[in-house]
Each structure stands twice: as structure tokens, then as C-alpha cells.
Short mmCIF file of C-alpha atoms and ligand atoms in Angstrom, two decimals:
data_model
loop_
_atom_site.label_atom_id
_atom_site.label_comp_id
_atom_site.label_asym_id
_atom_site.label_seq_id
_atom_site.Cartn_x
_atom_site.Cartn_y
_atom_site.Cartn_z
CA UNK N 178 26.60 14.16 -20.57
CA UNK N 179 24.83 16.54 -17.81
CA UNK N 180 26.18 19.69 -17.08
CA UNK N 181 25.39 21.01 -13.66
CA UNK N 182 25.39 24.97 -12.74
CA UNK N 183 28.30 25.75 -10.40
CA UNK N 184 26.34 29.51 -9.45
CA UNK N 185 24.84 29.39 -5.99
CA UNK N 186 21.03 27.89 -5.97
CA UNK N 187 19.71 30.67 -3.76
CA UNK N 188 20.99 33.05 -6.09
CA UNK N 189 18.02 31.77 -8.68
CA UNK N 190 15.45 30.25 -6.01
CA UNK N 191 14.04 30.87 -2.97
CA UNK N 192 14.58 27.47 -0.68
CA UNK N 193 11.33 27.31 0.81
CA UNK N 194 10.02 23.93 3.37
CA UNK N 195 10.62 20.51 3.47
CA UNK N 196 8.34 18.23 1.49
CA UNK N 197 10.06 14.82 1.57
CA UNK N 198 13.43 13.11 2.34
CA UNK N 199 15.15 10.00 1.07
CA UNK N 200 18.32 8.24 2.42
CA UNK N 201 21.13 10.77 1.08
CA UNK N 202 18.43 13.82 0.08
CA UNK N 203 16.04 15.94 0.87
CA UNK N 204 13.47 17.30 -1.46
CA UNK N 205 12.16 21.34 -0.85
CA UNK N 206 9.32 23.19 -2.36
CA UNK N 207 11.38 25.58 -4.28
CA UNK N 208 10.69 29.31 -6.09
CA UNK N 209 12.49 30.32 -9.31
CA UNK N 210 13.02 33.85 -8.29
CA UNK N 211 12.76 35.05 -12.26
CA UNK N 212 9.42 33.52 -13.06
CA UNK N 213 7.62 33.30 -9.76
CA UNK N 214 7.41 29.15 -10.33
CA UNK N 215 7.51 26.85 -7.90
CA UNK N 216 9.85 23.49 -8.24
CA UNK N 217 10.28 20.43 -6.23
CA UNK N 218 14.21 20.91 -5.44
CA UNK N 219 15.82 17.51 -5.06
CA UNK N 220 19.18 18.27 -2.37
CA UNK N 221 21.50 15.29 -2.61
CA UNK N 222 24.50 14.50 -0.61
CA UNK N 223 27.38 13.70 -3.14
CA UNK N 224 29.68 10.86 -1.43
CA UNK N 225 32.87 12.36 -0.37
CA UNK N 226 35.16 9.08 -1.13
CA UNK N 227 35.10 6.60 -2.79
CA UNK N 228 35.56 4.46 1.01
CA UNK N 229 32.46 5.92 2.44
CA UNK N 230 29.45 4.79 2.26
CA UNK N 231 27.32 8.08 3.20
CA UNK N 232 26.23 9.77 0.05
CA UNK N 233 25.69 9.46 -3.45
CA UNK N 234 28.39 8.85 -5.83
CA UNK N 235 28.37 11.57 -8.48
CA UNK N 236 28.22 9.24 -11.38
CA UNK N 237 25.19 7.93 -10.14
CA UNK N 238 23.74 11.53 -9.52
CA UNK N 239 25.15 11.94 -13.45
CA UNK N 240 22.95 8.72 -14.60
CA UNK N 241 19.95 10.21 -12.94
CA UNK N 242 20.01 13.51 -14.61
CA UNK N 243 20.91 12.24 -17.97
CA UNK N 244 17.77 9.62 -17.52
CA UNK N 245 15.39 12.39 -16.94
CA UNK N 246 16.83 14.51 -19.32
CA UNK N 247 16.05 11.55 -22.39
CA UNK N 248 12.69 11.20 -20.85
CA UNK N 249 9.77 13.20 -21.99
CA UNK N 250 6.32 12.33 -21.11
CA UNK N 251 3.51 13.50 -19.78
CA UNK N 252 3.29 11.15 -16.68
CA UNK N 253 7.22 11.40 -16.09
CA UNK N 254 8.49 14.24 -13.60
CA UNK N 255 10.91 16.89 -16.12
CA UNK N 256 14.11 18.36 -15.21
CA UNK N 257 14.03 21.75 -15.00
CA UNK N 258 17.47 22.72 -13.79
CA UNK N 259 20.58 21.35 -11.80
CA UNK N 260 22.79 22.60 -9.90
CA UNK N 261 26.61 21.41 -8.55
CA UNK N 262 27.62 22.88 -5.36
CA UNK N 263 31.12 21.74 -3.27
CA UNK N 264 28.47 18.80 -0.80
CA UNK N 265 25.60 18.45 -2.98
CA UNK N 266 23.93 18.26 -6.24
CA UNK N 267 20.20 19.79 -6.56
CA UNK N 268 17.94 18.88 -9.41
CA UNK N 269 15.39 21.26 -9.55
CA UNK N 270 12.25 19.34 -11.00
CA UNK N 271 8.15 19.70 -12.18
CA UNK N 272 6.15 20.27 -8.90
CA UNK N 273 3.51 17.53 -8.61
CA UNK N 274 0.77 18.78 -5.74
CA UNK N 275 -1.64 15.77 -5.85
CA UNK N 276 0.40 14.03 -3.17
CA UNK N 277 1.69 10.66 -3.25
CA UNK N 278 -0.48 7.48 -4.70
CA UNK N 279 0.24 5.83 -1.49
CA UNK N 280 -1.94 8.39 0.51
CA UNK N 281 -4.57 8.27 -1.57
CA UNK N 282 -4.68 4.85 -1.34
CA UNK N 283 -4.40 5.48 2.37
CA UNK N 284 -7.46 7.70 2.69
CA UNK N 285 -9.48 5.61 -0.15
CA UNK N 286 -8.33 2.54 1.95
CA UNK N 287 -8.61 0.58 -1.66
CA UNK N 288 -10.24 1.62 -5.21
CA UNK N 289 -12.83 0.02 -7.49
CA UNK N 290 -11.66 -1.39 -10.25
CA UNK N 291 -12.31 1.34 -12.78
CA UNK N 292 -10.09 3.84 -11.09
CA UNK N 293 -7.74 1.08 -10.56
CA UNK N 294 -7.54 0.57 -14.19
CA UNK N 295 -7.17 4.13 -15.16
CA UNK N 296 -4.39 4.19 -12.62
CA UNK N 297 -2.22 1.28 -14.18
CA UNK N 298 -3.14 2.19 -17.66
CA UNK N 299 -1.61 5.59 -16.81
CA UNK N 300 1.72 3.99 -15.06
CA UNK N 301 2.17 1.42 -17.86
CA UNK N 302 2.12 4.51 -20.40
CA UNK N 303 4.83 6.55 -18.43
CA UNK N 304 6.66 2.95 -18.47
CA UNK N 305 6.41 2.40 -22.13
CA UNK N 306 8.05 5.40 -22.66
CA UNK N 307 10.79 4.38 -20.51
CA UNK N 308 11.09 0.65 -21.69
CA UNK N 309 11.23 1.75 -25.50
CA UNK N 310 14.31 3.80 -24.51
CA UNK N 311 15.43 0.30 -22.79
CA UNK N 312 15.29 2.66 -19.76
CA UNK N 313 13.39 0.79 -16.15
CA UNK N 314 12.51 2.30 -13.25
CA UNK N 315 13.46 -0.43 -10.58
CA UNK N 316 12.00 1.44 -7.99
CA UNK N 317 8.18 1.37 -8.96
CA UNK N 318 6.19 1.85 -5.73
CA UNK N 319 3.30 3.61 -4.16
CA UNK N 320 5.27 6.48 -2.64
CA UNK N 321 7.29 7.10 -6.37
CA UNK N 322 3.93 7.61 -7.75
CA UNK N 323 2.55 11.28 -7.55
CA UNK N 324 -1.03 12.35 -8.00
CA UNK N 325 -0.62 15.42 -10.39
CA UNK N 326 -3.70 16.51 -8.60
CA UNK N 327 -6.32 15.07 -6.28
CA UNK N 328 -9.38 14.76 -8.83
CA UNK N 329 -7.88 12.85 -11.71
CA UNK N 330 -6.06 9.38 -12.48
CA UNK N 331 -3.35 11.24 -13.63
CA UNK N 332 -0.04 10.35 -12.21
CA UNK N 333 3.56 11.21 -12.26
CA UNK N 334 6.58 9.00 -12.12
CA UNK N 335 8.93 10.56 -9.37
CA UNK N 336 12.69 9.45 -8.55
CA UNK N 337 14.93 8.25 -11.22
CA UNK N 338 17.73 7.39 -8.42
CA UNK N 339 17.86 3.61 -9.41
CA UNK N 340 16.72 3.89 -13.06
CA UNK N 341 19.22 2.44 -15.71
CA UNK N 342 19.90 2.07 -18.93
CA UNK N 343 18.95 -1.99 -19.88
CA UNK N 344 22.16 -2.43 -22.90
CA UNK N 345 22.24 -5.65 -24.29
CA UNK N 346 24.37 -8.28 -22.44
CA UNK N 347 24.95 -6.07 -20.04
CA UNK N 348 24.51 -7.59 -16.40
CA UNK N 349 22.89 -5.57 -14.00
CA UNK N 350 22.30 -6.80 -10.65
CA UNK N 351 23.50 -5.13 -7.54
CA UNK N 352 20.25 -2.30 -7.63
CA UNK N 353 17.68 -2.87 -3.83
CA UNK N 354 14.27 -1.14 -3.95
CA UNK N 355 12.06 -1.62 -1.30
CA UNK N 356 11.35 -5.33 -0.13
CA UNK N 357 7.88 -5.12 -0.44
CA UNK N 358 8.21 -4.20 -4.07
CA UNK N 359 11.24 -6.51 -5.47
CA UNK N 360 11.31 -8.66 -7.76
CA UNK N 361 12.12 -12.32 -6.99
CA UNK N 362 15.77 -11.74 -8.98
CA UNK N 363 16.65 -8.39 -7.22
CA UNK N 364 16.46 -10.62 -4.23
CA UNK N 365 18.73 -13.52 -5.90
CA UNK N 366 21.14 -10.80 -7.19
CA UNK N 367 20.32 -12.43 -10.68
CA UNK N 368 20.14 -9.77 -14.21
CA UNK N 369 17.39 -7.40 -13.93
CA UNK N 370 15.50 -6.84 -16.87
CA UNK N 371 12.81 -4.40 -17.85
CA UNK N 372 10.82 -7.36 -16.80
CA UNK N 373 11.53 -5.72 -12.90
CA UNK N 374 9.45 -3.04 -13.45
CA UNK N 375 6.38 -5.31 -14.65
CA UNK N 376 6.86 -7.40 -11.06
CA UNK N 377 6.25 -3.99 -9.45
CA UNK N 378 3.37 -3.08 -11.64
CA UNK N 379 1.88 -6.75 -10.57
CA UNK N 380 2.23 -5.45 -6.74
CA UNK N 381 1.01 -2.07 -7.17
CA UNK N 382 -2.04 -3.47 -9.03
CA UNK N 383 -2.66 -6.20 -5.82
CA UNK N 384 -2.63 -3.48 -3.63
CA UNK N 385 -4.97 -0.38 -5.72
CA UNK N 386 -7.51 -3.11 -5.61
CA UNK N 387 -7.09 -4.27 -1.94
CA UNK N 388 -5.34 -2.29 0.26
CA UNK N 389 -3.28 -5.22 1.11
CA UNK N 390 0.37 -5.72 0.27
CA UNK N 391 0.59 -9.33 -1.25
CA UNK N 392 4.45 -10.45 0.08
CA UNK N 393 4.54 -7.47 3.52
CA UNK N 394 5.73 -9.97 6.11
CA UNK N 395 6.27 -9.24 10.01
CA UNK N 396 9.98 -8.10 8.69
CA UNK N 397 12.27 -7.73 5.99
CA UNK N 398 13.72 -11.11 5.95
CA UNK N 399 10.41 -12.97 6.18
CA UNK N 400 9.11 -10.46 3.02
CA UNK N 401 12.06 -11.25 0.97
CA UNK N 402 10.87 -14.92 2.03
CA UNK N 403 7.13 -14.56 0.74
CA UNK N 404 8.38 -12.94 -2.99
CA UNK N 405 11.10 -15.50 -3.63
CA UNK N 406 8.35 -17.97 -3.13
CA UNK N 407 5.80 -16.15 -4.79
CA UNK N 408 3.41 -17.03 -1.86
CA UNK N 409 0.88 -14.72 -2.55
CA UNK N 410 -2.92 -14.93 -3.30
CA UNK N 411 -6.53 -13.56 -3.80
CA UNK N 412 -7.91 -16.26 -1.19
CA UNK N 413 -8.49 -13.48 1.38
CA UNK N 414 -11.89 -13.04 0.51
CA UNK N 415 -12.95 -9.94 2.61
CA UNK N 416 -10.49 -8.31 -0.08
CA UNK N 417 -11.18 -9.88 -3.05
CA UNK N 418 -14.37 -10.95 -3.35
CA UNK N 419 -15.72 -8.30 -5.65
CA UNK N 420 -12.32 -8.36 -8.34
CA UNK N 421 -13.04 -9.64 -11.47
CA UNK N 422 -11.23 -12.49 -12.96
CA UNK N 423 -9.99 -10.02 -15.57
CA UNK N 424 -8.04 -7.83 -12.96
CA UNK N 425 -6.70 -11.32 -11.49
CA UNK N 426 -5.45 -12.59 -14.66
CA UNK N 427 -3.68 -9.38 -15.51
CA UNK N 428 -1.73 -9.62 -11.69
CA UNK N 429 -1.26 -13.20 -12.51
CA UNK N 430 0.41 -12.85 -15.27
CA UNK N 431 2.91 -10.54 -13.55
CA UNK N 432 3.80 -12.16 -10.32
CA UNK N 433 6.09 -15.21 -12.37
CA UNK N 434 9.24 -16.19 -10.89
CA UNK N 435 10.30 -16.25 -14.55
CA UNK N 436 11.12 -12.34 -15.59
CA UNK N 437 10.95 -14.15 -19.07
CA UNK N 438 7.48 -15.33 -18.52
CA UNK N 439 5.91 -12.03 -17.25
CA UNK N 440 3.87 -9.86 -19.22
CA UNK N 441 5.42 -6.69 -21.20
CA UNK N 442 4.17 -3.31 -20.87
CA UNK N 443 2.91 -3.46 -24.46
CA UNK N 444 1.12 -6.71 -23.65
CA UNK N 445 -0.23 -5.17 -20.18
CA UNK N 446 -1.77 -2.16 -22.28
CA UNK N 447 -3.53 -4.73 -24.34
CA UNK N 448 -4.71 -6.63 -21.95
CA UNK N 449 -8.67 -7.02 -21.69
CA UNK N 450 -8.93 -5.65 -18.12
CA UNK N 451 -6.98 -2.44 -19.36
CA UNK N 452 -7.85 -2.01 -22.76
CA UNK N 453 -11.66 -1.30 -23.07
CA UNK N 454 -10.54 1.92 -20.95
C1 LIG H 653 3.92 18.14 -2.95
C2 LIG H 653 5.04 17.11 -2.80
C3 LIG H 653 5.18 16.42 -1.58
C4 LIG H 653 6.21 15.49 -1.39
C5 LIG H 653 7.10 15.26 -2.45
C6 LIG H 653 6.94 15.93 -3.68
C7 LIG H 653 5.92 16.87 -3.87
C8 LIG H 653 7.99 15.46 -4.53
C9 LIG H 653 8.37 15.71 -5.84
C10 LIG H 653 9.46 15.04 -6.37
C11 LIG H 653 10.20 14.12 -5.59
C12 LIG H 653 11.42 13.40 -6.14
C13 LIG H 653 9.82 13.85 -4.28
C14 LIG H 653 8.73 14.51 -3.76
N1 LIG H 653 8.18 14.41 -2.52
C15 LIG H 653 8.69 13.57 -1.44
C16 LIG H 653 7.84 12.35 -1.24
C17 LIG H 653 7.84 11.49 -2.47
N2 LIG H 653 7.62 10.10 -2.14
C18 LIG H 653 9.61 15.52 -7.73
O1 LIG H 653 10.46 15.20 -8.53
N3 LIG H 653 8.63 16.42 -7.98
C19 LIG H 653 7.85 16.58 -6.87
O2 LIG H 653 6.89 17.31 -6.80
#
């Protein structure tokens, strides 16, 4: 069970500027005043009853923290410290300075396939570690992925806030990521599966190697639309007419309705187009 610090946070770090916010926290480049180290602090708003809706509730911010503190791997973000205070809860966690995968894809506008390959090999191996602890993600997406710096594949998983534990015959089903990113059952409100996470993988791979976002409609409703019919394709030809049927294949085989159907992690890292790497 975690164990937060009840001392005051400033007493240990020095708060310094805003790097990033989410619905109910913000996230601060922070200084651990003993060892001159700098931490990404993670300030989230506990929910103050159990009628409103602002906030996190505590056992969730409890899950989180106990997730990251089974989890150790290389391409995972570590827990360094935690803190409770009377609002808030503040994980202080690994610094990643790379910047998110989504800006780089930004700049880079899309990659060729080799980096592309380097960069899913390296997200399927922080996943494996996760899915042999029957832990997912469920929010797998371009901005949770963190260059650890700016001249190497290497990556970082970032923000365990919807991770669970998968236990057998347990249902899970009331978790939302981000539309473009879902999974056709998130959608239905059917049992998610470890098989979520490989849906995401799927759209993160469609977009390293395009730019383009497979199921992104004009709004939310008509993107839900475009997953639960798995309308998506390589047609566009401006986009895709240098991928190799390898890298198609290995998509294919994780954009299925079917959560059953999809590939595994361990069958994604032998797959041909990731393999050879
Ligand atoms: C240099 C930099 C810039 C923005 C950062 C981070 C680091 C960052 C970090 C983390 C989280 C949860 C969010 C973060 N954000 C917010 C944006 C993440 N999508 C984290 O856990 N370590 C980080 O370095």
C-alpha cells in the first residue's frame, strides 16, 4: 500500500515552472534541495467528496503510485517520492527532457520506417513489462510518450493515471482515454483487456509513419464513429506510398474490432517488421 509524506514539499524541493497540466494536475520542474536533482513534480487535486466531480479520488491517486512503484524499467518513468498534503497529492517523478513524442513527430512531420520501428520496438518493451505484471496502460498516446532526449529512440512511458491492474474475471470498463486513441470496446463500455493497449500501439504506429491520425474526425462524436467502425486505411497514397507491406501488416493486425483477435505485445516484438531491429 503507498505511503505518502505528510512534511511540507517545499521543505525538500524547490517548486520551480510549469511544464505541463492535465485535467485535475499540474506537473512542475522540481529541485530536491539535498541532492541538487531535478524532478518532474506531478500536483494533483484530491476530490473533496465523494458528490463532486472536481478532483481525483484518493484511491485512484493510491492505484497510481502503487502501479509505478511495481514497475521498473528502463522506458517507464520511476517514482521518486510522494507527498500528501490537506488539497493535493504530489508524486515527485524521473525528469524526462527529450520532450514529448508528439512534438517530435510535429517537427519531423512523419518518420521513416527505421526510426519508426525503433520507436515501437522501444514502447512494446516498456509494455511487456507492464502486461507480464497484467498491468495496461489505457492511455497510450503521443503526448504520454517522452523522448528521454532528442537524439535517440529512447522513450519513456509517462502517466499511470488510468493504468490498472487486469485480475482475472474482473470487469473493467468505465476507464476514457482520448478519442483518437480508444479502442473500439472503451467506446462500447465492453471489458478492457491488455488487448487496449495493443489498439493504441496500432494508432501510434499509423501515425509515426504518416503524420496522419487514422479515426481524427471533424469532432468527438464523428471519431468515436470512425473507430467503432474501424474505417480506417492506407489508401491515402501521398502518405503511404513508400510503407512497406511489413509495417502494414503489423498495424493490421492491431486495428481488429476483436480485442481477442489483435496481436500481443510478445507477438508484436516478433513480428518481421520489428524483429530484424
Ligand atoms: C520536460 C517536460 C515537459 C513536459 C512534461 C514533462 C517533462 C513531464 C514529465 C512527467 C509527466 C507526468 C508529465 C510531463 N510533462 C507534461 C506534458 C506531458 N504530456 C513525468 O512523469 N516525468 C516528466 O518528466
Amino acid at each position: 500500500m503507498a505511503m505518502f509524506r505528510t512534511e511540507s514539499v517545499e521543505e525538500f524541493y524547490q517548486i520551480g515552472e510549469d511544464i505541463g497540466s492535465g485535467q485535475f494536475s499540474e506537473v512542475k520542474k522540481v529541485t530536491e534541495k539535498s541532492t541538487g536533482k531535478d524532478y518532474a513534480g506531478k500536483f494533483i487535486r484530491k476530490r473533496r467528496s465523494t458528490a463532486s466531480r472536481r478532483g481525483v479520488k484518493r484511491e485512484d491517486i493510491v492505484r497510481e503510485v502503487s502501479i509505478l512503484e511495481e514497475l521498473s524499467h528502463d522506458n517507464i518513468i520511476s517514482l521518486h517520492d510522494a507527498f500528501e498534503l490537506q488539497k493535493e497529492v504530489v508524486l515527485i517523478l524521473e525528469l524526462v527532457t527529450g520532450g514529448e513524442l508528439f512534438h517530435y513527430l510535429a517537427e519531423e512531420d512523419h518518420v521513416n520506417e527505421e526510426v519508426a520501428a525503433q520507436f515501437v520496438k522501444k514502447i512494446l518493451e516498456a509494455l511487456k513489462h507492464m502486461h507480464d505484471r497484467n498491468i495496461c496502460h489505457l492511455d497510450l498516446k503521443p503526448e504520454n510518450i517522452m523522448l528521454l532526449n532528442r537524439n535517440t529512440q529512447n522513450i519513456m512511458l509517462i502517466d499511470f493515471g488510468l493504468s490498472r491492474r487486469i485480475k482475472p474475471g474482473e470487469d473493467i470498463r468505465d476507464i476514457m482515454g482520448t478519442a483518437e486513441f480508444v479502442a473500439p470496446e472503451i467506446i462500447n463500455f465492453e471489458p478492457l483487456s491488455l488487448n487496449t493497449d495493443m489498439w493504441a500501439i496500432g494508432v501510434i504506429t499509423y501515425i509515426l509513419l504518416s503524420g496522419l491520425s487514422p479515426f481524427l474526425g471533424d469532432d468527438q462524436q464523428e471519431t468515436y464513429e470512425n473507430v467503432t467502425a474501424i474505417n480506417y486505411s492506407f489508401e491515402d497514397d501521398d502518405f503511404f506510398s513508400s510503407t512497406s507491406e511489413l509495417a502494414k501488416d503489423f498495424i493490421d493486425h492491431l486495428l481488429l474490432k476483436d480485442p481477442r483477435k489483435r496481436a500481443t505485445v510478445d507477438q508484436c516484438l516478433s513480428h518481421p517488421w520489428i524483429m530484424p531491429r
